[in-house]
Amino acid sequence: MSWNSKITKVEPNHLVTRGYRQEDLIGKVPFSHVVYLLLKGVLPSPAQGTMIDAILTACIDHGVTPPSAIAARTVASGGVPLPTAVAAGVLAIGDAHGGAIEQGARFLQEGVKRMKEEQRSKKDMASLLVRESREKKQRLLGFGHRVHTADPRTKRLFSIAEELDIAGDHCALSKAIEGELERTMEKKLPINVDGAIAAISSDMGFDWRLGKAFFILGRVAGLSAHVFEEQTMFKPMRKLALVDCEYDGPAEQDLPKGYAGTHGKKGE
Amino acid sequence: MSWNSKITKVEPNHLVTRGYRQEDLIGKVPFSHVVYLLLKGVLPSPAQGTMIDAILTACIDHGVTPPSAIAARTVASGGVPLPTAVAAGVLAIGDAHGGAIEQGARFLQEGVKRMKEEQRSKKDMASLLVRESREKKQRLLGFGHRVHTADPRTKRLFSIAEELDIAGDHCALSKAIEGELERTMEKKLPINVDGAIAAISSDMGFDWRLGKAFFILGRVAGLSAHVFEEQTMFKPMRKLALVDCEYDGPAEQDLPKGYAGTHGKKGE
Amino acid sequence: MSWNSKITKVEPNHLVTRGYRQEDLIGKVPFSHVVYLLLKGVLPSPAQGTMIDAILTACIDHGVTPPSAIAARTVASGGVPLPTAVAAGVLAIGDAHGGAIEQGARFLQEGVKRMKEEQRSKKDMASLLVRESREKKQRLLGFGHRVHTADPRTKRLFSIAEELDIAGDHCALSKAIEGELERTMEKKLPINVDGAIAAISSDMGFDWRLGKAFFILGRVAGLSAHVFEEQTMFKPMRKLALVDCEYDGPAEQDLPKGYAGTHGKKGE
Amino acid sequence: MSWNSKITKVEPNHLVTRGYRQEDLIGKVPFSHVVYLLLKGVLPSPAQGTMIDAILTACIDHGVTPPSAIAARTVASGGVPLPTAVAAGVLAIGDAHGGAIEQGARFLQEGVKRMKEEQRSKKDMASLLVRESREKKQRLLGFGHRVHTADPRTKRLFSIAEELDIAGDHCALSKAIEGELERTMEKKLPINVDGAIAAISSDMGFDWRLGKAFFILGRVAGLSAHVFEEQTMFKPMRKLALVDCEYDGPAEQDLPKGYAGTHGKKGE
């Protein structure tokens, strides 16, 4: 019973990752390019390397507002090692937090494929996808944000993608959907940073199932800083979050008579 | 390269845990007694079974005030499966949250051992331990609580331990320390629920390194209820915790000139 | 911004869970019944209490064969606190491991609902469901096991459910599906322990979304025993698992010329 | 009740991290330099930026041999989302796995401080530290490796540190200890990659409590690749690890007579 892996060959004094000796990568290939190598299997071109670097930086941190930062700091507050608290933050990265990269990329990749098969224009395809989502009552992932109406990260990522000639059909379809949403909705729903990464990583040929990996890889930097700040600047078990919660369960009552019977007697 | 385990023998259609067939345990031995069997290696006496059951129930839940509940609900709010969110709650169980059982039990077990070796009375030993802790500026674990001055769980656990003749030297030393603290401190520091479990589990002969296991085993019930409530009653990414946080890092500034050089250019 | 919870009211020296004072529950209501109270919102009848207790015990452990035990022991081997390692085991409880309770219960609950609406017999409904699954190439969850052909836990759980008059339509439909599978398949696919819990918990009126919670609550007992055994009987970083893995990634090569340029120079 | 954080200011359409607007960082400052900014609070010099980049790359992956990779793949095999499995890998990063960076850095930082206070030479200090560790039977962390006798990553990291004039007292003391170990031991115990990062990060002025953060930040790249490979190339619940484990617990036996009494009866 043996199995294979295409990631790293481990031999005494010899480590080869995706074909390259680790001592050749260290200090020669920028870390963000090495991330690309690990996820894609080949080294990036200079443009692809710059793009993946920008994507990682766009994910670093959003203060203490998202679940991942609150979870990491709360867990740190229980008095645990740094990796345990950072991992708790990673656990919070789910379908509702960072998840729009994964599902947004899937949606765009299927949309572009269908657009080509059905020989539709971007505008036509966008209009159809928005209509279908509305009929199925499905939320379009990657549009709108709790805090930002014009997310500075989104704008910057798209501008780099354009400059480097990486932006292609997926970015274009994404922008066409944004336009269609603006035309047909009362509320503005601009592409958010998750949506931008979904579109750009799709134009870079990444599998949509890696969507949350980009987010994790960037966000772990911010989470490490949060946990370190929590561990060094605050006392454990401090009242970290103002949870103002009211009990509205059943009214207080005595146990029914059946209980308090056999249990709890000496020598039972 | 083979290794051994004393926990469960797995054969086709045959599962033996700590010597007992699982089909014999199921529905015949109460689950809390099975927990004892797993942790201690033997079945409990009726009194020991009632005591471990009471200990597990004493750990079930403390509302949304502790880090474990906040972490579990926050992670659930990211849109992840139930076990991921429950596990995040377990991660928060650390030296500052539930950890007093482990360290408190260690302290009491070492204290009782020393008391016997040095042939001291409980009162004398308690007085010495309090003085030493004060000199080393070490907090005595298992005394005092953020919310309760007379924790109803503590009282009930000690009363069951007395009734069942389980309370022994460790409970007595713990109460002697409580008395000594009251005599010498301005602030009252009564034994808390962690301290009670530390004392009672020590009198039951449990290894102090299992201290956090009792807490986990009981608390997982409350955490599962919290995660289920969060997933079924609330929307993902709701503003769960009022985090009122102010940025006091470096003032906003431009990048130094050195940057913005090579990076970000097409065809680089 | 306040929110509600129906689980526990926390006041100084006063803890009320699902309407009952915790000091009334401790040592009076068996822990497994308290689990039922937490998950269902009301205390169980004696029969329901016995049934939930049996379900929890049926989940306690399966040796070091499942992902959860391997993960918990492997993480413990990295030199971390007990809760961190136990939580890693809980993380492995997913759609493929313990997940058949959740999806199996959903399937049975939808099946029973449809059976009543369409006024079909159990046999007829079972035959239809098996046919549909085959057409959609969907695996029926809760049938068949990697190790057991006649799982001793399954037999025991169903026999308790019968004895206590808890077994109802969901158990009956589950058995009808098992019969249908036996008639139409070459390979035997008996109801496994996940499938039995899916059927019985559905007959007890539990929401299918709690499926993984039963499994976690029981399995945490076994995982705690595994982590404790690993931490006390073995050295950290021992070769725990025989991973016999061969590298079949790209052949070893030099870096392309473009790299090794700017990076790594002093005073750059 | 408000608290402060020096990490990120979050305002609508405006994100400032450690004083810099995120849109200025994205695509302009290499991601590894942004990691330095997050952990240290200031941007690195070019040399420091290259060094942190090299450190992160030196941590990326070690195949499926370490606990973190086995745990991540095992948890993935349970059928869970990618972040859940990656987080399980992070949990395995503990005192015995990656932990030598933290404790090694602490040891070196205390050693250098003492060397200066006691006005000792490096050789003298190294000899004293080795002697003391031997007397206290404490293992020196950061020396020796399970697989490598001349770790290619270590050599490369030290050579970059020299080239960039970053290597200082901590690197020198570390090498003096390596020399002392070679003189006084029969077995060779060369500085391993953890030890090299401990020494270099200390010379860069990093707090030793960040030791595991470097390791996490690099290793998350490898863990993401492992989880993705597991999820896309293998079936869930495959026999991932050859765990050849023998049960040596109590012999199989019947339940004692006391049990099987009240439990399990209808209408009880």
PDB file of C-alpha atoms in Angstrom, chain A residues 1-9 14 16 18-21 24-25 27-30 33 43-44 81 84 91 243-256 259-260 263-264, chain C residues 1-9 14 16 18-21 24-25 27-30 33 43-44 81 84 91 243-256 259-260 263-264:
ATOM      1  CA  MET A   1       0.000   0.000   0.000  1.00  0.00           C
ATOM      2  CA  SER A   2       1.987   2.950  -1.311  1.00  0.00           C
ATOM      3  CA  TRP A   3       0.740   6.234  -2.657  1.00  0.00           C
ATOM      4  CA  ASN A   4       2.052   9.140  -4.660  1.00  0.00           C
ATOM      5  CA  SER A   5       2.451  12.861  -4.195  1.00  0.00           C
ATOM      6  CA  LYS A   6       3.639  15.477  -6.667  1.00  0.00           C
ATOM      7  CA  ILE A   7       4.619  18.016  -4.016  1.00  0.00           C
ATOM      8  CA  THR A   8       7.943  17.317  -2.301  1.00  0.00           C
ATOM      9  CA  LYS A   9      10.593  14.613  -2.554  1.00  0.00           C
ATOM     10  CA  HIS A  14      17.895  16.759  -0.297  1.00  0.00           C
ATOM     11  CA  VAL A  16      12.883  18.840  -4.072  1.00  0.00           C
ATOM     12  CA  ARG A  18       7.664  20.634  -7.610  1.00  0.00           C
ATOM     13  CA  GLY A  19      10.961  19.806  -9.350  1.00  0.00           C
ATOM     14  CA  TYR A  20      13.146  22.487  -7.746  1.00  0.00           C
ATOM     15  CA  ARG A  21      15.691  22.010  -4.964  1.00  0.00           C
ATOM     16  CA  ASP A  24      17.576  26.993  -5.009  1.00  0.00           C
ATOM     17  CA  LEU A  25      14.190  28.472  -4.177  1.00  0.00           C
ATOM     18  CA  GLY A  27      16.114  33.644  -1.242  1.00  0.00           C
ATOM     19  CA  LYS A  28      16.078  33.408  -5.029  1.00  0.00           C
ATOM     20  CA  VAL A  29      12.428  32.938  -5.907  1.00  0.00           C
ATOM     21  CA  PRO A  30      10.132  35.347  -4.017  1.00  0.00           C
ATOM     22  CA  HIS A  33       6.063  32.942  -6.449  1.00  0.00           C
ATOM     23  CA  LEU A  43       6.792  28.670 -11.580  1.00  0.00           C
ATOM     24  CA  PRO A  44       4.889  31.835 -12.518  1.00  0.00           C
ATOM     25  CA  PRO A  81      -0.323  28.477  22.072  1.00  0.00           C
ATOM     26  CA  THR A  84      -3.890  26.946  18.137  1.00  0.00           C
ATOM     27  CA  LEU A  91     -11.496  27.599  10.771  1.00  0.00           C
ATOM     28  CA  VAL A 243     -21.767  40.082  23.894  1.00  0.00           C
ATOM     29  CA  ASP A 244     -25.081  41.560  24.892  1.00  0.00           C
ATOM     30  CA  CYS A 245     -27.235  38.483  24.929  1.00  0.00           C
ATOM     31  CA  GLU A 246     -30.601  37.880  26.519  1.00  0.00           C
ATOM     32  CA  TYR A 247     -31.928  34.469  27.600  1.00  0.00           C
ATOM     33  CA  ASP A 248     -35.311  33.798  26.056  1.00  0.00           C
ATOM     34  CA  GLY A 249     -35.477  30.045  26.650  1.00  0.00           C
ATOM     35  CA  PRO A 250     -38.011  28.235  28.867  1.00  0.00           C
ATOM     36  CA  ALA A 251     -38.885  29.868  32.198  1.00  0.00           C
ATOM     37  CA  GLU A 252     -37.069  28.609  35.264  1.00  0.00           C
ATOM     38  CA  GLN A 253     -38.748  25.551  36.786  1.00  0.00           C
ATOM     39  CA  ASP A 254     -38.199  22.640  39.160  1.00  0.00           C
ATOM     40  CA  LEU A 255     -37.201  19.241  37.851  1.00  0.00           C
ATOM     41  CA  PRO A 256     -40.157  16.928  37.192  1.00  0.00           C
ATOM     42  CA  TYR A 259     -35.837  12.672  38.446  1.00  0.00           C
ATOM     43  CA  ALA A 260     -33.809  12.851  41.650  1.00  0.00           C
ATOM     44  CA  HIS A 263     -29.048   8.925  41.015  1.00  0.00           C
ATOM     45  CA  GLY A 264     -26.772  10.391  43.669  1.00  0.00           C
TER      46      GLY A 264
ATOM     47  CA  MET C   1     -27.652  45.599  19.260  1.00  0.00           C
ATOM     48  CA  SER C   2     -28.679  42.743  21.511  1.00  0.00           C
ATOM     49  CA  TRP C   3     -29.463  39.152  20.641  1.00  0.00           C
ATOM     50  CA  ASN C   4     -31.175  36.197  22.198  1.00  0.00           C
ATOM     51  CA  SER C   5     -30.267  32.662  23.163  1.00  0.00           C
ATOM     52  CA  LYS C   6     -32.468  29.898  24.503  1.00  0.00           C
ATOM     53  CA  ILE C   7     -29.608  27.917  26.048  1.00  0.00           C
ATOM     54  CA  THR C   8     -28.333  29.285  29.362  1.00  0.00           C
ATOM     55  CA  LYS C   9     -29.192  32.244  31.578  1.00  0.00           C
ATOM     56  CA  HIS C  14     -27.373  31.400  39.246  1.00  0.00           C
ATOM     57  CA  VAL C  16     -30.350  28.170  34.309  1.00  0.00           C
ATOM     58  CA  ARG C  18     -33.130  25.231  29.138  1.00  0.00           C
ATOM     59  CA  GLY C  19     -35.255  26.233  32.154  1.00  0.00           C
ATOM     60  CA  TYR C  20     -33.534  24.104  34.802  1.00  0.00           C
ATOM     61  CA  ARG C  21     -31.094  25.298  37.473  1.00  0.00           C
ATOM     62  CA  ASP C  24     -30.697  20.651  40.023  1.00  0.00           C
ATOM     63  CA  LEU C  25     -29.344  18.874  36.962  1.00  0.00           C
ATOM     64  CA  GLY C  27     -25.969  14.454  39.818  1.00  0.00           C
ATOM     65  CA  LYS C  28     -29.738  14.160  39.459  1.00  0.00           C
ATOM     66  CA  VAL C  29     -30.311  14.029  35.723  1.00  0.00           C
ATOM     67  CA  PRO C  30     -27.913  11.628  33.955  1.00  0.00           C
ATOM     68  CA  HIS C  33     -30.227  13.114  29.397  1.00  0.00           C
ATOM     69  CA  LEU C  43     -35.917  16.666  29.115  1.00  0.00           C
ATOM     70  CA  PRO C  44     -36.260  13.182  27.619  1.00  0.00           C
ATOM     71  CA  PRO C  81      -2.048  20.687  24.677  1.00  0.00           C
ATOM     72  CA  THR C  84      -5.790  21.173  20.642  1.00  0.00           C
ATOM     73  CA  LEU C  91     -12.224  18.506  12.639  1.00  0.00           C
ATOM     74  CA  VAL C 243       3.277   6.823   5.257  1.00  0.00           C
ATOM     75  CA  ASP C 244       4.829   5.084   2.311  1.00  0.00           C
ATOM     76  CA  CYS C 245       4.683   7.817  -0.245  1.00  0.00           C
ATOM     77  CA  GLU C 246       6.481   8.191  -3.536  1.00  0.00           C
ATOM     78  CA  TYR C 247       7.222  11.507  -5.243  1.00  0.00           C
ATOM     79  CA  ASP C 248       5.929  11.524  -8.797  1.00  0.00           C
ATOM     80  CA  GLY C 249       6.043  15.260  -9.430  1.00  0.00           C
ATOM     81  CA  PRO C 250       8.232  17.022 -12.016  1.00  0.00           C
ATOM     82  CA  ALA C 251      11.814  15.770 -12.403  1.00  0.00           C
ATOM     83  CA  GLU C 252      14.507  17.691 -10.544  1.00  0.00           C
ATOM     84  CA  GLN C 253      15.770  20.678 -12.526  1.00  0.00           C
ATOM     85  CA  ASP C 254      17.666  23.961 -12.210  1.00  0.00           C
ATOM     86  CA  LEU C 255      15.839  27.251 -11.808  1.00  0.00           C
ATOM     87  CA  PRO C 256      15.157  29.037 -15.091  1.00  0.00           C
ATOM     88  CA  TYR C 259      15.449  33.965 -11.357  1.00  0.00           C
ATOM     89  CA  ALA C 260      18.416  34.442  -9.062  1.00  0.00           C
ATOM     90  CA  HIS C 263      16.858  38.856  -4.932  1.00  0.00           C
ATOM     91  CA  GLY C 264      19.396  38.064  -2.268  1.00  0.00           C
TER      92      GLY C 264
END
